[in-house]
CSV table of N, CA and C and ligand atoms in Angstrom, one decimal:
chain,number,residue,atom,x,y,z
A,20,MET,N,0.9,-1.2,0.0
A,20,MET,CA,0.0,0.0,0.0
A,20,MET,C,0.9,1.3,0.0
A,21,PRO,N,0.6,2.2,-0.9
A,21,PRO,CA,1.5,3.4,-1.0
A,21,PRO,C,1.3,4.2,0.3
A,22,ASP,N,2.3,5.1,0.5
A,22,ASP,CA,2.3,5.9,1.7
A,22,ASP,C,1.0,6.6,2.0
A,23,ASN,N,0.5,6.5,3.2
A,23,ASN,CA,-0.7,7.2,3.6
A,23,ASN,C,-2.0,6.8,2.9
A,24,ALA,N,-1.9,5.8,2.1
A,24,ALA,CA,-3.2,5.4,1.3
A,24,ALA,C,-4.3,4.9,2.3
A,25,LEU,N,-3.9,4.2,3.4
A,25,LEU,CA,-4.9,3.8,4.3
A,25,LEU,C,-5.6,5.0,4.9
A,26,PHE,N,-4.9,6.0,5.3
A,26,PHE,CA,-5.5,7.2,5.9
A,26,PHE,C,-6.4,7.9,5.0
A,27,GLN,N,-5.9,7.9,3.7
A,27,GLN,CA,-6.7,8.6,2.7
A,27,GLN,C,-7.9,7.9,2.2
A,28,THR,N,-7.9,6.6,2.4
A,28,THR,CA,-9.0,5.7,2.0
A,28,THR,C,-10.2,5.8,3.0
A,29,ARG,N,-9.8,5.9,4.3
A,29,ARG,CA,-10.9,6.0,5.3
A,29,ARG,C,-11.7,7.3,5.1
A,30,PHE,N,-13.0,7.1,5.3
A,30,PHE,CA,-13.8,8.3,5.2
A,30,PHE,C,-15.0,8.1,6.1
A,31,SER,N,-15.7,9.2,6.4
A,31,SER,CA,-16.9,9.1,7.2
A,31,SER,C,-18.1,8.6,6.4
A,32,CYS,N,-18.5,7.3,6.6
A,32,CYS,CA,-19.5,6.7,5.9
A,32,CYS,C,-20.9,6.9,6.6
A,33,ARG,N,-21.9,7.4,5.9
A,33,ARG,CA,-23.2,7.6,6.6
A,33,ARG,C,-24.3,6.9,5.9
A,34,GLU,N,-24.0,5.9,5.0
A,34,GLU,CA,-25.0,5.1,4.4
A,34,GLU,C,-24.5,3.7,4.4
A,35,PHE,N,-25.2,2.8,5.1
A,35,PHE,CA,-24.7,1.5,5.3
A,35,PHE,C,-25.7,0.4,4.7
A,36,GLY,N,-25.1,-0.6,4.1
A,36,GLY,CA,-25.9,-1.8,3.8
A,36,GLY,C,-26.2,-2.6,5.0
A,37,PRO,N,-27.2,-3.5,4.9
A,37,PRO,CA,-27.7,-4.2,6.1
A,37,PRO,C,-26.9,-5.5,6.5
A,38,GLU,N,-26.0,-5.9,5.6
A,38,GLU,CA,-25.3,-7.2,5.8
A,38,GLU,C,-24.5,-7.2,7.1
A,39,PRO,N,-24.7,-8.2,7.9
A,39,PRO,CA,-23.9,-8.3,9.2
A,39,PRO,C,-22.4,-8.3,9.0
A,40,VAL,N,-21.7,-7.7,9.9
A,40,VAL,CA,-20.3,-7.8,9.9
A,40,VAL,C,-19.9,-9.2,10.5
A,41,PRO,N,-19.1,-10.0,9.8
A,41,PRO,CA,-18.8,-11.3,10.4
A,41,PRO,C,-18.0,-11.2,11.7
A,42,ALA,N,-18.3,-12.2,12.6
A,42,ALA,CA,-17.7,-12.1,14.0
A,42,ALA,C,-16.2,-12.0,13.9
A,43,PRO,N,-15.5,-12.7,13.0
A,43,PRO,CA,-14.0,-12.6,13.1
A,43,PRO,C,-13.6,-11.1,12.7
A,44,VAL,N,-14.4,-10.4,11.9
A,44,VAL,CA,-14.0,-9.1,11.6
A,44,VAL,C,-14.3,-8.1,12.8
A,45,ILE,N,-15.4,-8.4,13.4
A,45,ILE,CA,-15.7,-7.6,14.7
A,45,ILE,C,-14.5,-7.8,15.7
A,46,ASP,N,-14.1,-9.0,15.8
A,46,ASP,CA,-12.9,-9.3,16.7
A,46,ASP,C,-11.7,-8.6,16.2
A,47,ALA,N,-11.5,-8.6,14.9
A,47,ALA,CA,-10.2,-7.9,14.4
A,47,ALA,C,-10.2,-6.4,14.7
A,48,LEU,N,-11.4,-5.8,14.7
A,48,LEU,CA,-11.5,-4.4,15.0
A,48,LEU,C,-11.2,-4.2,16.5
A,49,LEU,N,-11.7,-5.1,17.3
A,49,LEU,CA,-11.5,-5.0,18.8
A,49,LEU,C,-10.0,-5.2,19.1
A,50,ASP,N,-9.4,-6.1,18.4
A,50,ASP,CA,-8.0,-6.4,18.6
A,50,ASP,C,-7.1,-5.2,18.2
A,51,ALA,N,-7.5,-4.5,17.1
A,51,ALA,CA,-6.8,-3.3,16.6
A,51,ALA,C,-6.9,-2.3,17.7
A,52,ALA,N,-8.1,-2.2,18.4
A,52,ALA,CA,-8.2,-1.2,19.4
A,52,ALA,C,-7.3,-1.5,20.6
A,53,ARG,N,-7.2,-2.7,20.9
A,53,ARG,CA,-6.4,-3.2,22.0
A,53,ARG,C,-4.9,-2.8,21.9
A,54,TRP,N,-4.5,-2.7,20.7
A,54,TRP,CA,-3.0,-2.4,20.4
A,54,TRP,C,-2.8,-0.9,20.3
A,55,ALA,N,-3.8,-0.1,20.6
A,55,ALA,CA,-3.5,1.4,20.6
A,55,ALA,C,-2.7,1.7,21.8
A,56,PRO,N,-2.0,2.8,21.7
A,56,PRO,CA,-1.2,3.3,22.9
A,56,PRO,C,-2.2,3.8,24.0
A,57,SER,N,-1.8,3.7,25.2
A,57,SER,CA,-2.6,4.3,26.3
A,57,SER,C,-1.6,4.8,27.4
A,58,ALA,N,-2.0,5.8,28.1
A,58,ALA,CA,-1.1,6.4,29.1
A,58,ALA,C,-0.7,5.4,30.1
A,59,GLY,N,0.6,5.2,30.2
A,59,GLY,CA,1.1,4.3,31.2
A,59,GLY,C,0.7,2.8,30.9
A,60,ASN,N,0.2,2.6,29.7
A,60,ASN,CA,-0.4,1.3,29.4
A,60,ASN,C,-1.5,0.8,30.3
A,61,VAL,N,-2.2,1.8,30.9
A,61,VAL,CA,-3.2,1.5,31.8
A,61,VAL,C,-4.4,0.8,31.1
A,62,GLN,N,-4.6,1.1,29.9
A,62,GLN,CA,-5.7,0.5,29.0
A,62,GLN,C,-7.1,0.7,29.7
A,63,ALA,N,-7.4,2.0,30.0
A,63,ALA,CA,-8.6,2.3,30.6
A,63,ALA,C,-9.7,2.6,29.6
A,64,THR,N,-9.8,1.7,28.6
A,64,THR,CA,-10.8,1.8,27.6
A,64,THR,C,-11.6,0.5,27.5
A,65,ARG,N,-12.9,0.6,27.3
A,65,ARG,CA,-13.8,-0.6,27.2
A,65,ARG,C,-14.6,-0.4,25.9
A,66,PHE,N,-15.1,-1.5,25.4
A,66,PHE,CA,-15.9,-1.5,24.2
A,66,PHE,C,-17.2,-2.2,24.3
A,67,VAL,N,-18.2,-1.6,23.8
A,67,VAL,CA,-19.5,-2.3,23.8
A,67,VAL,C,-19.8,-2.6,22.3
A,68,VAL,N,-20.2,-3.8,22.0
A,68,VAL,CA,-20.5,-4.2,20.6
A,68,VAL,C,-22.0,-4.3,20.5
A,69,VAL,N,-22.6,-3.4,19.7
A,69,VAL,CA,-24.1,-3.4,19.6
A,69,VAL,C,-24.6,-3.8,18.3
A,70,THR,N,-25.3,-4.9,18.2
A,70,THR,CA,-25.9,-5.4,17.0
A,70,THR,C,-27.4,-5.4,17.0
A,71,ARG,N,-27.9,-5.5,18.2
A,71,ARG,CA,-29.4,-5.6,18.4
A,71,ARG,C,-30.1,-4.3,17.8
A,72,ARG,N,-31.1,-4.6,16.9
A,72,ARG,CA,-31.7,-3.5,16.2
A,72,ARG,C,-32.3,-2.4,17.2
A,73,GLU,N,-33.0,-2.9,18.2
A,73,GLU,CA,-33.6,-2.0,19.1
A,73,GLU,C,-32.6,-1.1,19.8
A,74,ALA,N,-31.4,-1.7,20.2
A,74,ALA,CA,-30.4,-0.9,20.9
A,74,ALA,C,-29.8,0.1,19.9
A,75,ARG,N,-29.7,-0.3,18.6
A,75,ARG,CA,-29.1,0.7,17.6
A,75,ARG,C,-30.0,1.8,17.4
A,76,GLU,N,-31.3,1.5,17.4
A,76,GLU,CA,-32.3,2.6,17.3
A,76,GLU,C,-32.2,3.6,18.5
A,77,ARG,N,-32.0,3.1,19.7
A,77,ARG,CA,-31.9,3.9,20.8
A,77,ARG,C,-30.6,4.8,20.8
A,78,LEU,N,-29.6,4.2,20.2
A,78,LEU,CA,-28.3,5.0,20.1
A,78,LEU,C,-28.5,6.1,19.1
A,79,ALA,N,-29.2,5.8,18.0
A,79,ALA,CA,-29.5,6.9,17.0
A,79,ALA,C,-30.3,8.0,17.7
A,80,GLU,N,-31.3,7.6,18.5
A,80,GLU,CA,-32.0,8.7,19.2
A,80,GLU,C,-31.1,9.5,20.1
A,81,ALA,N,-30.3,8.8,20.9
A,81,ALA,CA,-29.3,9.4,21.8
A,81,ALA,C,-28.4,10.4,21.0
A,82,ALA,N,-28.2,10.1,19.8
A,82,ALA,CA,-27.3,10.9,18.9
A,82,ALA,C,-28.1,11.9,18.1
A,83,PHE,N,-29.1,12.4,18.7
A,83,PHE,CA,-29.9,13.5,18.1
A,83,PHE,C,-30.5,13.1,16.8
A,84,GLY,N,-30.9,11.8,16.7
A,84,GLY,CA,-31.6,11.3,15.5
A,84,GLY,C,-30.7,11.1,14.3
A,85,GLN,N,-29.5,10.9,14.5
A,85,GLN,CA,-28.6,10.5,13.3
A,85,GLN,C,-28.9,9.1,12.9
A,86,ARG,N,-29.8,9.0,11.9
A,86,ARG,CA,-30.5,7.8,11.5
A,86,ARG,C,-29.5,6.7,11.0
A,87,PHE,N,-28.4,7.2,10.4
A,87,PHE,CA,-27.5,6.2,9.8
A,87,PHE,C,-26.9,5.3,10.8
A,88,LEU,N,-26.9,5.7,12.1
A,88,LEU,CA,-26.4,4.8,13.1
A,88,LEU,C,-27.2,3.6,13.2
A,89,ALA,N,-28.5,3.7,13.2
A,89,ALA,CA,-29.4,2.6,13.3
A,89,ALA,C,-29.3,1.6,12.1
A,90,GLU,N,-28.9,2.2,11.0
A,90,GLU,CA,-28.8,1.4,9.8
A,90,GLU,C,-27.6,0.5,9.7
A,91,ALA,N,-26.5,0.9,10.4
A,91,ALA,CA,-25.3,0.1,10.4
A,91,ALA,C,-25.5,-1.2,11.2
A,92,PRO,N,-25.0,-2.3,10.6
A,92,PRO,CA,-25.3,-3.6,11.3
A,92,PRO,C,-24.6,-3.7,12.7
A,93,VAL,N,-23.5,-2.9,12.9
A,93,VAL,CA,-22.9,-3.0,14.2
A,93,VAL,C,-22.4,-1.6,14.6
A,94,ILE,N,-22.6,-1.3,15.9
A,94,ILE,CA,-22.0,0.0,16.4
A,94,ILE,C,-21.1,-0.4,17.6
A,95,PHE,N,-19.9,0.1,17.5
A,95,PHE,CA,-19.0,0.0,18.6
A,95,PHE,C,-19.1,1.2,19.5
A,96,VAL,N,-19.3,1.0,20.7
A,96,VAL,CA,-19.3,2.2,21.6
A,96,VAL,C,-18.0,2.1,22.5
A,97,VAL,N,-17.2,3.1,22.2
A,97,VAL,CA,-15.9,3.2,22.9
A,97,VAL,C,-16.0,4.0,24.2
A,98,CYS,N,-15.7,3.4,25.3
A,98,CYS,CA,-15.9,4.0,26.6
A,98,CYS,C,-14.6,4.2,27.4
A,99,ALA,N,-14.5,5.3,28.0
A,99,ALA,CA,-13.3,5.6,28.9
A,99,ALA,C,-13.7,5.3,30.3
A,100,LEU,N,-12.7,4.9,31.1
A,100,LEU,CA,-12.8,4.6,32.5
A,100,LEU,C,-12.1,5.7,33.3
A,101,PRO,N,-12.7,6.9,33.5
A,101,PRO,CA,-12.0,8.0,34.0
A,101,PRO,C,-11.4,7.7,35.4
A,102,GLU,N,-12.1,7.0,36.2
A,102,GLU,CA,-11.6,6.8,37.6
A,102,GLU,C,-10.4,5.8,37.6
A,103,VAL,N,-10.3,4.9,36.6
A,103,VAL,CA,-9.1,4.1,36.5
A,103,VAL,C,-7.9,4.9,36.1
A,104,SER,N,-8.1,5.8,35.2
A,104,SER,CA,-7.0,6.7,34.8
A,104,SER,C,-6.6,7.6,36.0
A,105,ALA,N,-7.6,8.1,36.7
A,105,ALA,CA,-7.4,9.0,37.8
A,105,ALA,C,-6.6,8.3,38.9
A,106,ARG,N,-6.8,7.0,39.1
A,106,ARG,CA,-6.0,6.3,40.2
A,106,ARG,C,-4.5,6.5,39.9
A,107,GLN,N,-4.1,6.4,38.7
A,107,GLN,CA,-2.7,6.5,38.3
A,107,GLN,C,-2.2,7.9,38.1
A,108,TYR,N,-3.1,8.8,37.5
A,108,TYR,CA,-2.6,10.1,37.1
A,108,TYR,C,-3.4,11.3,37.6
A,109,GLY,N,-4.3,11.0,38.6
A,109,GLY,CA,-5.1,12.1,39.2
A,109,GLY,C,-6.0,12.8,38.1
A,110,GLU,N,-6.1,14.1,38.3
A,110,GLU,CA,-7.0,14.9,37.4
A,110,GLU,C,-6.7,14.8,36.0
A,111,ARG,N,-5.4,14.8,35.7
A,111,ARG,CA,-5.0,14.7,34.2
A,111,ARG,C,-5.4,13.3,33.6
A,112,GLY,N,-5.4,12.3,34.4
A,112,GLY,CA,-5.9,11.0,34.0
A,112,GLY,C,-7.4,11.0,33.8
A,113,ARG,N,-8.1,11.6,34.7
A,113,ARG,CA,-9.6,11.7,34.7
A,113,ARG,C,-10.1,12.5,33.5
A,114,GLU,N,-9.5,13.6,33.3
A,114,GLU,CA,-10.0,14.6,32.3
A,114,GLU,C,-9.4,14.4,30.9
A,115,LEU,N,-8.2,13.9,30.9
A,115,LEU,CA,-7.5,14.0,29.6
A,115,LEU,C,-7.1,12.6,29.1
A,116,TYR,N,-6.2,11.9,29.9
A,116,TYR,CA,-5.6,10.7,29.4
A,116,TYR,C,-6.6,9.6,29.0
A,117,CYS,N,-7.7,9.5,29.8
A,117,CYS,CA,-8.6,8.4,29.4
A,117,CYS,C,-9.4,8.7,28.1
A,118,ILE,N,-9.6,10.0,27.9
A,118,ILE,CA,-10.2,10.4,26.6
A,118,ILE,C,-9.3,10.2,25.4
A,119,GLN,N,-8.0,10.5,25.7
A,119,GLN,CA,-7.0,10.3,24.6
A,119,GLN,C,-6.8,8.8,24.3
A,120,ASP,N,-6.8,8.0,25.4
A,120,ASP,CA,-6.7,6.6,25.2
A,120,ASP,C,-7.9,6.1,24.3
A,121,ALA,N,-9.1,6.5,24.7
A,121,ALA,CA,-10.2,6.0,23.9
A,121,ALA,C,-10.2,6.5,22.5
A,122,ALA,N,-9.7,7.7,22.3
A,122,ALA,CA,-9.6,8.3,20.9
A,122,ALA,C,-8.6,7.5,20.1
A,123,ALA,N,-7.5,7.1,20.7
A,123,ALA,CA,-6.5,6.3,20.0
A,123,ALA,C,-7.1,5.0,19.6
A,124,ALA,N,-7.8,4.4,20.5
A,124,ALA,CA,-8.4,3.1,20.2
A,124,ALA,C,-9.4,3.2,19.1
A,125,ALA,N,-10.2,4.3,19.2
A,125,ALA,CA,-11.3,4.5,18.2
A,125,ALA,C,-10.7,4.6,16.8
A,126,GLU,N,-9.6,5.4,16.7
A,126,GLU,CA,-9.0,5.6,15.4
A,126,GLU,C,-8.4,4.3,14.8
A,127,ASN,N,-7.8,3.5,15.7
A,127,ASN,CA,-7.4,2.1,15.3
A,127,ASN,C,-8.5,1.3,14.7
A,128,MET,N,-9.7,1.4,15.3
A,128,MET,CA,-10.8,0.6,14.9
A,128,MET,C,-11.3,1.1,13.5
A,129,LEU,N,-11.3,2.4,13.3
A,129,LEU,CA,-11.7,3.0,12.0
A,129,LEU,C,-10.8,2.5,10.9
A,130,LEU,N,-9.5,2.6,11.2
A,130,LEU,CA,-8.5,2.2,10.2
A,130,LEU,C,-8.6,0.7,9.9
A,131,SER,N,-8.9,-0.1,11.0
A,131,SER,CA,-9.0,-1.5,10.8
A,131,SER,C,-10.3,-1.8,9.9
A,132,ALA,N,-11.3,-1.1,10.2
A,132,ALA,CA,-12.5,-1.2,9.3
A,132,ALA,C,-12.2,-1.0,7.9
A,133,THR,N,-11.4,0.1,7.6
A,133,THR,CA,-11.0,0.4,6.3
A,133,THR,C,-10.2,-0.7,5.6
A,134,LEU,N,-9.3,-1.3,6.4
A,134,LEU,CA,-8.4,-2.4,5.9
A,134,LEU,C,-9.3,-3.6,5.5
A,135,HIS,N,-10.4,-3.7,6.3
A,135,HIS,CA,-11.3,-4.8,6.0
A,135,HIS,C,-12.4,-4.5,4.9
A,136,GLY,N,-12.2,-3.3,4.3
A,136,GLY,CA,-13.1,-2.9,3.2
A,136,GLY,C,-14.4,-2.5,3.7
A,137,LEU,N,-14.5,-2.0,4.9
A,137,LEU,CA,-15.8,-1.6,5.5
A,137,LEU,C,-15.9,-0.1,5.7
A,138,GLY,N,-17.1,0.4,5.6
A,138,GLY,CA,-17.3,1.8,6.0
A,138,GLY,C,-17.5,2.0,7.5
A,139,SER,N,-17.2,3.2,7.9
A,139,SER,CA,-17.3,3.5,9.3
A,139,SER,C,-17.4,5.0,9.5
A,140,CYS,N,-17.8,5.4,10.7
A,140,CYS,CA,-17.9,6.8,11.0
A,140,CYS,C,-17.6,7.0,12.5
A,141,TRP,N,-17.0,8.1,12.8
A,141,TRP,CA,-16.9,8.5,14.2
A,141,TRP,C,-18.0,9.4,14.6
A,142,VAL,N,-18.8,9.0,15.5
A,142,VAL,CA,-20.0,9.9,15.9
A,142,VAL,C,-19.7,10.3,17.4
A,143,GLY,N,-19.6,11.6,17.5
A,143,GLY,CA,-19.3,12.2,18.9
A,143,GLY,C,-20.5,13.0,19.4
A,144,ALA,N,-21.5,13.3,18.6
A,144,ALA,CA,-22.6,14.1,19.0
A,144,ALA,C,-23.7,13.2,19.6
A,145,PHE,N,-23.7,13.1,20.9
A,145,PHE,CA,-24.8,12.2,21.5
A,145,PHE,C,-24.9,12.6,23.0
A,146,ARG,N,-26.0,12.3,23.6
A,146,ARG,CA,-26.2,12.5,25.0
A,146,ARG,C,-25.7,11.3,25.8
A,147,GLU,N,-24.6,11.6,26.5
A,147,GLU,CA,-23.9,10.5,27.2
A,147,GLU,C,-24.9,9.7,28.1
A,148,ARG,N,-25.7,10.4,28.8
A,148,ARG,CA,-26.6,9.8,29.7
A,148,ARG,C,-27.6,8.8,29.0
A,149,ASP,N,-28.0,9.2,27.8
A,149,ASP,CA,-29.0,8.4,27.1
A,149,ASP,C,-28.3,7.1,26.5
A,150,VAL,N,-27.0,7.3,26.1
A,150,VAL,CA,-26.3,6.2,25.6
A,150,VAL,C,-26.1,5.2,26.8
A,151,ALA,N,-25.7,5.7,27.9
A,151,ALA,CA,-25.4,4.8,29.1
A,151,ALA,C,-26.7,4.1,29.4
A,152,LYS,N,-27.8,4.8,29.4
A,152,LYS,CA,-29.1,4.1,29.7
A,152,LYS,C,-29.5,3.1,28.7
A,153,ALA,N,-29.3,3.4,27.4
A,153,ALA,CA,-29.7,2.5,26.4
A,153,ALA,C,-29.0,1.2,26.5
A,154,LEU,N,-27.7,1.2,26.9
A,154,LEU,CA,-26.9,0.1,26.9
A,154,LEU,C,-26.8,-0.6,28.3
A,155,GLY,N,-27.3,0.1,29.3
A,155,GLY,CA,-27.2,-0.4,30.7
A,155,GLY,C,-25.7,-0.4,31.1
A,156,LEU,N,-25.0,0.7,30.8
A,156,LEU,CA,-23.6,0.8,31.1
A,156,LEU,C,-23.4,0.9,32.6
A,157,GLN,N,-22.4,0.2,33.1
A,157,GLN,CA,-22.2,0.3,34.6
A,157,GLN,C,-21.5,1.7,34.9
A,158,ARG,N,-21.7,2.1,36.1
A,158,ARG,CA,-21.1,3.4,36.5
A,158,ARG,C,-19.6,3.4,36.2
A,159,GLY,N,-19.1,4.5,35.8
A,159,GLY,CA,-17.7,4.5,35.6
A,159,GLY,C,-17.3,4.3,34.1
A,160,TRP,N,-18.2,3.9,33.3
A,160,TRP,CA,-17.9,3.8,31.9
A,160,TRP,C,-18.5,5.0,31.2
A,161,ARG,N,-17.6,5.9,30.7
A,161,ARG,CA,-18.1,7.1,30.0
A,161,ARG,C,-18.0,6.9,28.5
A,162,PRO,N,-19.1,6.9,27.8
A,162,PRO,CA,-19.1,6.7,26.3
A,162,PRO,C,-18.4,7.9,25.7
A,163,VAL,N,-17.4,7.6,24.8
A,163,VAL,CA,-16.7,8.7,24.2
A,163,VAL,C,-17.0,8.8,22.7
A,164,ALA,N,-17.2,7.7,22.1
A,164,ALA,CA,-17.4,7.7,20.6
A,164,ALA,C,-18.3,6.5,20.2
A,165,LEU,N,-19.2,6.7,19.3
A,165,LEU,CA,-20.0,5.7,18.7
A,165,LEU,C,-19.4,5.4,17.3
A,166,LEU,N,-19.2,4.2,17.0
A,166,LEU,CA,-18.5,3.9,15.7
A,166,LEU,C,-19.4,2.9,14.9
A,167,PRO,N,-20.3,3.4,14.1
A,167,PRO,CA,-21.1,2.5,13.2
A,167,PRO,C,-20.2,1.9,12.1
A,168,VAL,N,-20.3,0.6,11.9
A,168,VAL,CA,-19.5,0.0,10.9
A,168,VAL,C,-20.3,-1.0,10.0
A,169,GLY,N,-20.0,-1.0,8.7
A,169,GLY,CA,-20.8,-1.9,7.9
A,169,GLY,C,-20.4,-1.7,6.4
A,170,ARG,N,-21.1,-2.3,5.5
A,170,ARG,CA,-20.8,-2.1,4.1
A,170,ARG,C,-21.2,-0.7,3.7
A,171,ALA,N,-20.2,0.0,3.1
A,171,ALA,CA,-20.5,1.4,2.6
A,171,ALA,C,-21.4,1.3,1.4
A,172,ARG,N,-22.5,1.9,1.4
A,172,ARG,CA,-23.4,1.9,0.2
A,172,ARG,C,-22.8,2.8,-0.9
A,173,ARG,N,-22.0,3.8,-0.5
A,173,ARG,CA,-21.3,4.6,-1.5
A,173,ARG,C,-20.0,5.2,-1.0
A,174,GLY,N,-19.2,5.6,-1.9
A,174,GLY,CA,-17.9,6.1,-1.5
A,174,GLY,C,-18.0,7.5,-1.0
A,175,PRO,N,-16.9,8.1,-0.7
A,175,PRO,CA,-16.9,9.4,-0.1
A,175,PRO,C,-17.2,10.5,-1.1
A,176,SER,N,-17.9,11.6,-0.6
A,176,SER,CA,-17.9,12.8,-1.4
A,176,SER,C,-16.6,13.4,-1.2
A,177,GLN,N,-16.4,14.5,-1.9
A,177,GLN,CA,-15.0,15.1,-1.9
A,177,GLN,C,-14.5,15.4,-0.4
A,178,ARG,N,-13.3,14.9,-0.1
A,178,ARG,CA,-12.8,15.1,1.2
A,178,ARG,C,-11.7,16.2,1.0
A,179,CYS,N,-11.6,17.1,2.0
A,179,CYS,CA,-10.6,18.1,1.9
A,179,CYS,C,-9.9,18.3,3.2
A,180,ARG,N,-8.7,18.7,3.1
A,180,ARG,CA,-7.8,19.0,4.3
A,180,ARG,C,-7.1,20.3,4.1
A,181,LEU,N,-6.8,20.9,5.2
A,181,LEU,CA,-6.0,22.2,5.1
A,181,LEU,C,-4.6,21.8,4.7
A,182,PRO,N,-3.9,22.7,4.1
A,182,PRO,CA,-2.5,22.4,3.6
A,182,PRO,C,-1.6,22.3,4.9
A,183,LEU,N,-0.6,21.5,4.7
A,183,LEU,CA,0.4,21.3,5.8
A,183,LEU,C,0.9,22.7,6.3
A,184,SER,N,1.1,23.6,5.4
A,184,SER,CA,1.7,24.9,5.8
A,184,SER,C,0.8,25.6,6.8
A,185,THR,N,-0.5,25.4,6.7
A,185,THR,CA,-1.4,26.0,7.7
A,185,THR,C,-1.4,25.3,9.0
A,186,LEU,N,-1.2,24.0,8.9
A,186,LEU,CA,-1.3,23.1,10.1
A,186,LEU,C,-0.1,23.1,10.9
A,187,THR,N,1.0,23.5,10.4
A,187,THR,CA,2.3,23.2,11.0
A,187,THR,C,3.1,24.4,11.4
A,188,LEU,N,3.6,24.3,12.6
A,188,LEU,CA,4.6,25.3,13.0
A,188,LEU,C,5.9,24.5,13.2
A,189,ARG,N,6.9,24.9,12.5
A,189,ARG,CA,8.2,24.2,12.6
A,189,ARG,C,9.1,25.0,13.5
A,190,VAL,N,9.7,24.3,14.4
A,190,VAL,CA,10.6,24.9,15.3
A,190,VAL,C,12.0,24.3,15.0
A,191,ASP,N,12.8,24.9,14.2
A,191,ASP,CA,14.1,24.3,13.7
A,191,ASP,C,15.2,24.8,14.7
B,19,FMN,C1,-14.7,13.9,17.7
B,19,FMN,C2,-15.5,13.7,16.4
B,19,FMN,C3,-16.9,13.8,16.5
B,19,FMN,C4,-17.6,13.5,15.3
B,19,FMN,N1,-19.0,13.5,15.4
B,19,FMN,C5,-19.7,13.2,14.3
B,19,FMN,C6,-21.1,13.1,14.4
B,19,FMN,O1,-21.7,13.2,15.4
B,19,FMN,N2,-21.8,12.8,13.2
B,19,FMN,C7,-21.2,12.6,12.0
B,19,FMN,O2,-21.9,12.3,11.1
B,19,FMN,N3,-19.8,12.7,11.9
B,19,FMN,C8,-19.1,13.0,13.0
B,19,FMN,N4,-17.7,13.1,12.9
B,19,FMN,C9,-17.0,12.8,11.6
B,19,FMN,C10,-16.5,14.1,11.0
B,19,FMN,O3,-17.6,14.9,10.6
B,19,FMN,C11,-15.5,13.8,9.9
B,19,FMN,O4,-14.5,13.0,10.4
B,19,FMN,C12,-15.0,15.0,9.2
B,19,FMN,O5,-16.0,15.7,8.5
B,19,FMN,C13,-13.9,14.7,8.1
B,19,FMN,O6,-14.4,13.8,7.2
B,19,FMN,P1,-13.8,12.3,6.9
B,19,FMN,O7,-13.9,11.5,8.2
B,19,FMN,O8,-14.6,11.7,5.8
B,19,FMN,O9,-12.4,12.6,6.5
B,19,FMN,C14,-16.9,13.3,14.1
B,19,FMN,C15,-15.6,13.2,14.1
B,19,FMN,C16,-14.8,13.3,15.2
B,19,FMN,C17,-13.3,13.2,15.2
């Protein structure tokens, strides 16, 4: 694969086909998440795998009616464990590291989905309380990202990025 092709191939998919994602592929995405870096290797991230239609509907509602969530055959809910990070790193663990850990895991999962030829999207706009309720999450699990995954019904519309010169400050 040429340089950066994987990153350029991933896109936010918002139209999914109904075919289920095979169990070994679901496991491969979870395994990719497991290998993400985490502060002090504390691994304060947990994953909920949601395939039940009714639960997907509730997640779509919790995400302010983003319907494509319910259409994806599987939604991964990436959760941070703030108090586990706080035990090691205090406030910085609670407020920052556990979220960064979850974000790193989530990105690995999106890239793994891309490698498997699947569409995916990072959904961050949702009411945390409603997600927790819909899934019966135990206290201490803070949902950070919803990741619908499935067959992409169509490719990306044009994707654009700021030029490196805008994004970068070089300190030589
Ligand atoms: C923290 C975060 C939250 C996001 N929340 C949503 C969301 O709620 N709904 C959605 O459709 N896309 C969401 N996205 C996807 C972005 O809109 C998308 O990544 C961005 O427009 C760039 O497009 P691309 O992913 O196709 O490169 C989110 C992405 C991130 C990183």
